[in-house]
Coordinates of C-alpha atoms and ligand atoms in Angstrom, one line a residue:
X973 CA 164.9 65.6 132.8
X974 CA 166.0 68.2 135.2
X975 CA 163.5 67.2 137.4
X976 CA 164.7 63.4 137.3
X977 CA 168.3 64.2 137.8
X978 CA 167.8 66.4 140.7
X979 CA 165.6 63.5 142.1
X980 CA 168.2 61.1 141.5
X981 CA 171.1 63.2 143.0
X982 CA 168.6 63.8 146.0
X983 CA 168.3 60.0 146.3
X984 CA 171.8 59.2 146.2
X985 CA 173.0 61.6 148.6
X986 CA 170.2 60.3 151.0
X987 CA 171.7 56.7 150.8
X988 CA 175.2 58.0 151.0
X989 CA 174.6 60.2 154.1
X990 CA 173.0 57.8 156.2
X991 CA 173.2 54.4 155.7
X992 CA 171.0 54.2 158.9
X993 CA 168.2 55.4 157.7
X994 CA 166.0 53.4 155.0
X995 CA 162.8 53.5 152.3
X996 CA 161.0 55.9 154.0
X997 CA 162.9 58.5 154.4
X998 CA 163.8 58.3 150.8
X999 CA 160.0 58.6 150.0
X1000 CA 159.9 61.8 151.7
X1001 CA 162.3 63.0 149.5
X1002 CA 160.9 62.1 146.5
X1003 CA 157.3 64.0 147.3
X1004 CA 157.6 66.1 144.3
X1005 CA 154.6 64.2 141.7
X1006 CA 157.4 61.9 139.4
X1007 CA 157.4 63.6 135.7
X1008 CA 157.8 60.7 133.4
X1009 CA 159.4 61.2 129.7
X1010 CA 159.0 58.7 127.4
X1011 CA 159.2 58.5 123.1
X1012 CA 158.6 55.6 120.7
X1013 CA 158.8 55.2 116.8
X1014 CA 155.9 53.4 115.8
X1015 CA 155.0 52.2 112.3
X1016 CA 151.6 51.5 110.7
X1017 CA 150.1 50.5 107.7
X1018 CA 148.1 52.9 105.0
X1019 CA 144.0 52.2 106.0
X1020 CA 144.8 50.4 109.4
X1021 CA 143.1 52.3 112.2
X1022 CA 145.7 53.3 114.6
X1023 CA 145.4 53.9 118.3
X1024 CA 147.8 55.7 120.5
X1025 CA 147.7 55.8 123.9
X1026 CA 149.6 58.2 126.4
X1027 CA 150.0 55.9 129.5
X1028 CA 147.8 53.3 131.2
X1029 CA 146.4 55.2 133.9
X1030 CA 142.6 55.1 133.7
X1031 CA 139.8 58.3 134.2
X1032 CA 140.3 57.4 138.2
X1033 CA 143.5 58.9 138.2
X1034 CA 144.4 60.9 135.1
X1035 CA 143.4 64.7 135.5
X1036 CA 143.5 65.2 132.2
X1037 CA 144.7 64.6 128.4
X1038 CA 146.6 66.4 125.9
X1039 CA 147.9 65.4 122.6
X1040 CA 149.6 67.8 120.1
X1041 CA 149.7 67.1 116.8
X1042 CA 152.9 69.2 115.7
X1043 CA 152.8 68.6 112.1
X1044 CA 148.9 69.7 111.9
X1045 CA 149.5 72.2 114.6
X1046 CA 146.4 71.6 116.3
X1047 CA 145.7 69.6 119.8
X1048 CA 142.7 67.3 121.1
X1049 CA 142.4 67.4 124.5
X1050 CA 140.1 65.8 126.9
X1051 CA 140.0 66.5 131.5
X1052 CA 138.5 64.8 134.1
X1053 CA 135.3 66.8 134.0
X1054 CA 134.4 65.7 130.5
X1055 CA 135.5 69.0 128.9
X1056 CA 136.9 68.2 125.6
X1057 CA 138.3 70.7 122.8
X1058 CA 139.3 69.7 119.2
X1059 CA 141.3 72.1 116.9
X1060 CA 142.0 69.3 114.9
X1061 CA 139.0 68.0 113.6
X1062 CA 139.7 65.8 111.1
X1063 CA 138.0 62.5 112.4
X1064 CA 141.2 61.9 115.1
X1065 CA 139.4 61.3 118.5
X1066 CA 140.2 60.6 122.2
X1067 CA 138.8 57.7 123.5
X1068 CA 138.2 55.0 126.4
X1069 CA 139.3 51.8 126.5
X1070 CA 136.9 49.0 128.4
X1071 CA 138.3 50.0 131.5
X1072 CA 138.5 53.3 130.9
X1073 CA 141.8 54.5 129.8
X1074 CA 141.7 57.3 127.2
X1075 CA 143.8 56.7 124.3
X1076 CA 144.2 58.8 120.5
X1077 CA 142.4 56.9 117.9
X1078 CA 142.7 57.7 114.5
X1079 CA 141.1 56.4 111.9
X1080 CA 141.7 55.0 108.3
X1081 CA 145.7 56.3 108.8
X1082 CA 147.3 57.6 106.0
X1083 CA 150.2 58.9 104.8
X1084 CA 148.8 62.5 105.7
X1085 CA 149.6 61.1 109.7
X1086 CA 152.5 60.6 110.0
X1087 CA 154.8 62.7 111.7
X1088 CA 155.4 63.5 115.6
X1089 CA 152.4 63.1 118.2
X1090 CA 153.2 64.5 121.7
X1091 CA 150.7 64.1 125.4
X1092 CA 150.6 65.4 127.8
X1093 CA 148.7 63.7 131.1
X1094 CA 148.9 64.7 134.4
X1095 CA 147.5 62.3 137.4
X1096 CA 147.1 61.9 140.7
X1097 CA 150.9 61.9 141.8
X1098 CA 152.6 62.6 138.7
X1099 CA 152.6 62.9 135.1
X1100 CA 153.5 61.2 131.7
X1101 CA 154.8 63.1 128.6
X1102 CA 155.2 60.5 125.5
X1103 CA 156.4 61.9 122.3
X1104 CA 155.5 59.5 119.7
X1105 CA 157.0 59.2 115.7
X1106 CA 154.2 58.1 113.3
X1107 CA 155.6 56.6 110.8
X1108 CA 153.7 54.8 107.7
X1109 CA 155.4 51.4 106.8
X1110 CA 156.5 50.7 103.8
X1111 CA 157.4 47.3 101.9
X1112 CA 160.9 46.7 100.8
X1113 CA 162.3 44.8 97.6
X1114 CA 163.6 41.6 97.6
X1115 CA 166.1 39.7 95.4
X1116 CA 168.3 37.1 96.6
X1117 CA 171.1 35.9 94.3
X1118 CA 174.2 33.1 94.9
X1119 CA 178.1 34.3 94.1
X1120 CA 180.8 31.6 94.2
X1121 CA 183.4 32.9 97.0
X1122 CA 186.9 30.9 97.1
X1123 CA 185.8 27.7 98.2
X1124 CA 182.3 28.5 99.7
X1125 CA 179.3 30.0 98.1
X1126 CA 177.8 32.8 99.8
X1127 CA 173.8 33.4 99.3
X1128 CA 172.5 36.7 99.5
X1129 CA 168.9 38.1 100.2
X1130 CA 168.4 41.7 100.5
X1131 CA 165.2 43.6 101.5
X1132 CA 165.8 47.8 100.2
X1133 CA 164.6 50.2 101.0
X1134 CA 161.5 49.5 103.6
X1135 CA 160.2 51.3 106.2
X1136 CA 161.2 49.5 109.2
X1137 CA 163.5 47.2 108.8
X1138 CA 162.8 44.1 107.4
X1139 CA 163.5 40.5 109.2
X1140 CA 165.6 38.0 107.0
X1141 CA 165.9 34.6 107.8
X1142 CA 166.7 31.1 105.8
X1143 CA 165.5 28.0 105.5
X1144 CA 168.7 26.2 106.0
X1145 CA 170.2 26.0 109.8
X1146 CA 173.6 27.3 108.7
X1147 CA 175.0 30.5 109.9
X1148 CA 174.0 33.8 108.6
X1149 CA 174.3 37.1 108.7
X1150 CA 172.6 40.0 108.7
X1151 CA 173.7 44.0 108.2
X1152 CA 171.4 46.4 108.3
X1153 CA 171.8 50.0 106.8
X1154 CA 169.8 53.1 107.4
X1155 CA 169.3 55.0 104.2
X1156 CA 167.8 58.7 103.5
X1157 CA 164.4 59.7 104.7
X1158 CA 164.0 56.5 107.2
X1159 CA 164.0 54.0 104.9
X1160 CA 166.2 50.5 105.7
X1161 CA 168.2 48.1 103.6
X1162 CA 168.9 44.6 105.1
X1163 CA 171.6 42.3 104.0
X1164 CA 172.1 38.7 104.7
X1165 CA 174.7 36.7 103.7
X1166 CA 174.1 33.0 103.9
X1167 CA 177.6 31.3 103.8
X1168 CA 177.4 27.3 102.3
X1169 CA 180.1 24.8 101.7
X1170 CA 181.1 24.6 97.9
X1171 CA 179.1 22.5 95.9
X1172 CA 175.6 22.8 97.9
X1173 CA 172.5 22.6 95.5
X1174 CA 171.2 25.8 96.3
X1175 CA 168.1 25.6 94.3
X1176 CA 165.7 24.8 97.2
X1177 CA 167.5 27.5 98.6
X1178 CA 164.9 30.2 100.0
X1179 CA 165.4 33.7 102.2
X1180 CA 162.4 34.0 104.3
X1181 CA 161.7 38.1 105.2
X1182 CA 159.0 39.2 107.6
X1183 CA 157.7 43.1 107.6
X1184 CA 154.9 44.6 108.9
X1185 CA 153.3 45.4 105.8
X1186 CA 152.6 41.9 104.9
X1187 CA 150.7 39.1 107.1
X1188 CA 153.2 36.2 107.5
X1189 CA 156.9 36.1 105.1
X1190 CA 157.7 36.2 102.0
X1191 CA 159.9 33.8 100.7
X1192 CA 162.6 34.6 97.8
X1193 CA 163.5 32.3 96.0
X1194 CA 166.8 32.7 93.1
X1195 CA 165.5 32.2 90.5
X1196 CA 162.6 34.6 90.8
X1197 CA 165.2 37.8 91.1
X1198 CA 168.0 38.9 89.5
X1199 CA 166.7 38.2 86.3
X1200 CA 168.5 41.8 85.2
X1201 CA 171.8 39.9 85.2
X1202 CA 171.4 37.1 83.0
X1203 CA 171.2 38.8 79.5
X1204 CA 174.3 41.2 81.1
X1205 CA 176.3 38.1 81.8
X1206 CA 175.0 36.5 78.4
X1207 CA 176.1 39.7 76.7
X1208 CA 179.2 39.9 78.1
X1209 CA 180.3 36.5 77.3
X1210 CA 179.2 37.0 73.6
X1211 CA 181.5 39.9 73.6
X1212 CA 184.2 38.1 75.2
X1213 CA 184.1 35.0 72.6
X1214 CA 183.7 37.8 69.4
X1215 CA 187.1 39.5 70.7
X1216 CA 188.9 35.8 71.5
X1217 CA 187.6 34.7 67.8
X1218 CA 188.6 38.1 65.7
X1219 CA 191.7 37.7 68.0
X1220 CA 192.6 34.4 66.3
X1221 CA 191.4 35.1 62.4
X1222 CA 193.7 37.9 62.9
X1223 CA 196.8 36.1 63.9
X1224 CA 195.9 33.4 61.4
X1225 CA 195.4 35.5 58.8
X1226 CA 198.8 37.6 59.8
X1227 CA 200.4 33.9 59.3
X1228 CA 198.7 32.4 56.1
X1229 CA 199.5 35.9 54.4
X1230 CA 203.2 34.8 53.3
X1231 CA 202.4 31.1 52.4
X1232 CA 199.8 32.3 49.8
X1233 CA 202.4 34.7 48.9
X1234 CA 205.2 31.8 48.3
X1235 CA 202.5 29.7 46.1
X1236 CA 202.1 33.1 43.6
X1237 CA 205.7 33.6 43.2
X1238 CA 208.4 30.9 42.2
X1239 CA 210.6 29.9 45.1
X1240 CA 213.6 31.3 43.7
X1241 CA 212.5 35.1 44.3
X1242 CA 211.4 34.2 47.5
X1243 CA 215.1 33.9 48.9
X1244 CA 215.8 37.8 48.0
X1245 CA 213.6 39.9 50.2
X1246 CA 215.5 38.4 53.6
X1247 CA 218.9 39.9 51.5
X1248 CA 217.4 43.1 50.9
X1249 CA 216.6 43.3 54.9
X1250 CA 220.3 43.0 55.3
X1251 CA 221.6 45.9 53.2
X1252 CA 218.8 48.2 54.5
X1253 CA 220.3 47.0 58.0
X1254 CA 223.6 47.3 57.6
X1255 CA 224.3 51.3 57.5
X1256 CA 222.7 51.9 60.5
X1257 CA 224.7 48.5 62.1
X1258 CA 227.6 50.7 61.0
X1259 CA 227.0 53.8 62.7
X1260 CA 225.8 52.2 65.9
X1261 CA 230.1 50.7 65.7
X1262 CA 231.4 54.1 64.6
X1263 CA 229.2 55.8 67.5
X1264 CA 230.6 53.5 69.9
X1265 CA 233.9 53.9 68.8
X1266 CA 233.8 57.6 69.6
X1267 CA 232.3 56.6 72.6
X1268 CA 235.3 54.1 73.7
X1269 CA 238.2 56.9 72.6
X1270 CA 236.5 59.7 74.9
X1271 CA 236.1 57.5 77.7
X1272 CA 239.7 56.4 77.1
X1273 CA 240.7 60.2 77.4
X1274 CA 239.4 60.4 80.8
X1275 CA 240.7 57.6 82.8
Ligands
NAG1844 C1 165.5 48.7 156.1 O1 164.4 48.0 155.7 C2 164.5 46.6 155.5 C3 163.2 46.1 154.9 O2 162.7 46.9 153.9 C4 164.9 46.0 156.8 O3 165.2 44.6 156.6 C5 166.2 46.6 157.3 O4 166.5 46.1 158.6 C6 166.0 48.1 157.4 N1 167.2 48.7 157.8 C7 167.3 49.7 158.7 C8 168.6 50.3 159.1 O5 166.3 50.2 159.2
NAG1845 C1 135.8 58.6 128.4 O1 135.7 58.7 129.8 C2 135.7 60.1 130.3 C3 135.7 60.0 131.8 O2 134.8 59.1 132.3 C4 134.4 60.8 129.7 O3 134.4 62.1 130.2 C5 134.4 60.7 128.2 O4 133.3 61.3 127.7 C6 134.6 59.3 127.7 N1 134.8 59.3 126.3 C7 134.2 58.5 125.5 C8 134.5 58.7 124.0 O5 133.5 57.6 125.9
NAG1846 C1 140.5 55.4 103.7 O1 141.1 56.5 103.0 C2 141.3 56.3 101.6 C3 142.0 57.5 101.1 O2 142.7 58.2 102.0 C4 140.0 56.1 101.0 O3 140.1 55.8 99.6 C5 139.2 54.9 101.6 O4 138.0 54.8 101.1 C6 139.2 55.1 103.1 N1 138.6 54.0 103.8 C7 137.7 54.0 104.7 C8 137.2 52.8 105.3 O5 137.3 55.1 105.1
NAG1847 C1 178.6 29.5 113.2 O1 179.1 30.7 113.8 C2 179.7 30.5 115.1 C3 180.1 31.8 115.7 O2 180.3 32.8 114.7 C4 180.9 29.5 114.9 O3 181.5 29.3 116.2 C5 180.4 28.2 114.3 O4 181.6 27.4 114.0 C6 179.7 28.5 112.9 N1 179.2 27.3 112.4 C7 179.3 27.0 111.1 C8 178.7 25.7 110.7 O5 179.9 27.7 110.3

């Protein structure tokens, strides 16, 4: 990096110094062989043979190769004379492309692969360093479920926890959209939300997700997920009507109580108990005047 920056300061003060002068001089400059840095994430699945490859110079130029396999800590290494050393030896080899480019090949990958892969190769008038994250894919799981939202409905189809990201997409034209959220140890989540006017049938309604691990998309339909929620909801409402009907035997009862007690008595003792009410009332409605009365005379004594 050091090495770039210095080149690229070197390059601008060349052009601001001298307008004047032009491409070749500013070729001089840059004699010193280019170093070029480079890293990638790349996913694969379990039992594909993988191939990496460092850069696309071929045997022509390349002086030699290098890769280190940090996680292994071992190195396979291969120079322009044909001498080759392996400290890794566990089927990983270098090898040459048709037109001969060497590139890492390693076969049957597993999850025992994955991790960071770094080269090293020199050539004639520079040198590429790649640093490369293994990373074994894995497939995310789907459910896609419709909530009413104001005056819309709002579809959504979410792919958790994969490894990369999954692609969703639908199979209606309207508008969606899509969050994506990185979650511990690389995994993804994807979220889209498929907004629809109120009242669109959404049973033909499918979320189409795409992923490395499978061949083609999967398509999710509602019905097929979600199913967890159903008996919830179905539970929820039975508790709902139990509580609204108990609710209403209890007021009813709370009401019929007094008629079936007018029918067992005659309907001359059922005039008293309301006068009995009024003399139990009655001393406190007493006190309450005589407290006021108190009241009244000490507030008079202050004004
Ligand atoms: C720089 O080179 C370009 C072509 O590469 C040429 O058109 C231009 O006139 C040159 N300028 C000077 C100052 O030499
Ligand atoms: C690839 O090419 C290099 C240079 O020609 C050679 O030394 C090496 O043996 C070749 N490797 C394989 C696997 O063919
Ligand atoms: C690949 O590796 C797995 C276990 O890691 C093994 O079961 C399977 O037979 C291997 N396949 C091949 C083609 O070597
Ligand atoms: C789709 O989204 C774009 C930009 O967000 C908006 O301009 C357009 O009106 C939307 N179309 C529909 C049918 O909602």
């Amino acid at each position: 990096m050091w090495i770039y920056a210095a080149v690229f300061l070197l390059l601008s003060g060349a052009w601001s110094d001298d307008q004047g002068t032009n491409q070749s001089t500013v070729n001089s400059i840059t004699s010193p062989p280019p170093k070029v840095y480079e890293s990638r994430i790349l996913y694969f699945n379990n039992g594909n043979d993988v191939n990496l490859t460092c850069g696309n110079k071929t045997w022509k130029e390349t002086i030699y190769v290098i890769w280190n396999i940090t996680f292994k800590d071992c190195r396979i290494s291969l120079d322009d004379k044909g001498q080759s050393r392996d400290s890794c030896e566990d089927g990983k080899s270098l090898q040459n492309t048709s037109n001969f480019q060497p590139y890492l090949h390693i076969p049957n990958f597993s999850h025992a692969d994955e991790g960071i892969y770094k080269c090293e190769s020199p050539y004639t008038g520079g040198a590429k360093n790649v640093l490369i994250k293994v990373i074994t894919t894995v497939s995310p799981n789907l459910s896609m479920w419709v909530e009413p939202n104001g005056n819309e409905t709002v579809a959504f189809c979410k792919a958790e926890r994969g490894k990369p990201a999954a692609n969703i997409s639908w199979n209606r034209a309207e508008n969606s959209s899509s969050e994506e959220t990185r979650e511990s140890n690389g995994f993804f989540t994807v979220e889209s939300r498929l907004v629809l006017p109120e009242g669109t049938d959404t049973e033909g309604l499918r979320c189409l997700v795409r992923h490395p691990c499978w061949e083609g998309e999967k398509t999710v339909g509602r019905q097929e997920h979600r199913k967890g929620n159903v008996p919830w909801l179905c539970f929820l409402i039975v508790v709902v009507i139990t509580l609204l009907l108990a609710g209403f035997l209890f007021i009813a009862l709370k009401k019929l109580r007094p008629l079936w007690q007018c029918q067992q008595s005659d309907p001359s003792s059922s005039k008293s108990p309301p006068m009995e009410d009024v003399e139990e009332v009655e001393p406190y409605a007493s006190y309450v005047q005589r407290v006021n009365s108190i009241y009244n005379s000490s507030a008079d004594l202050f004004t």
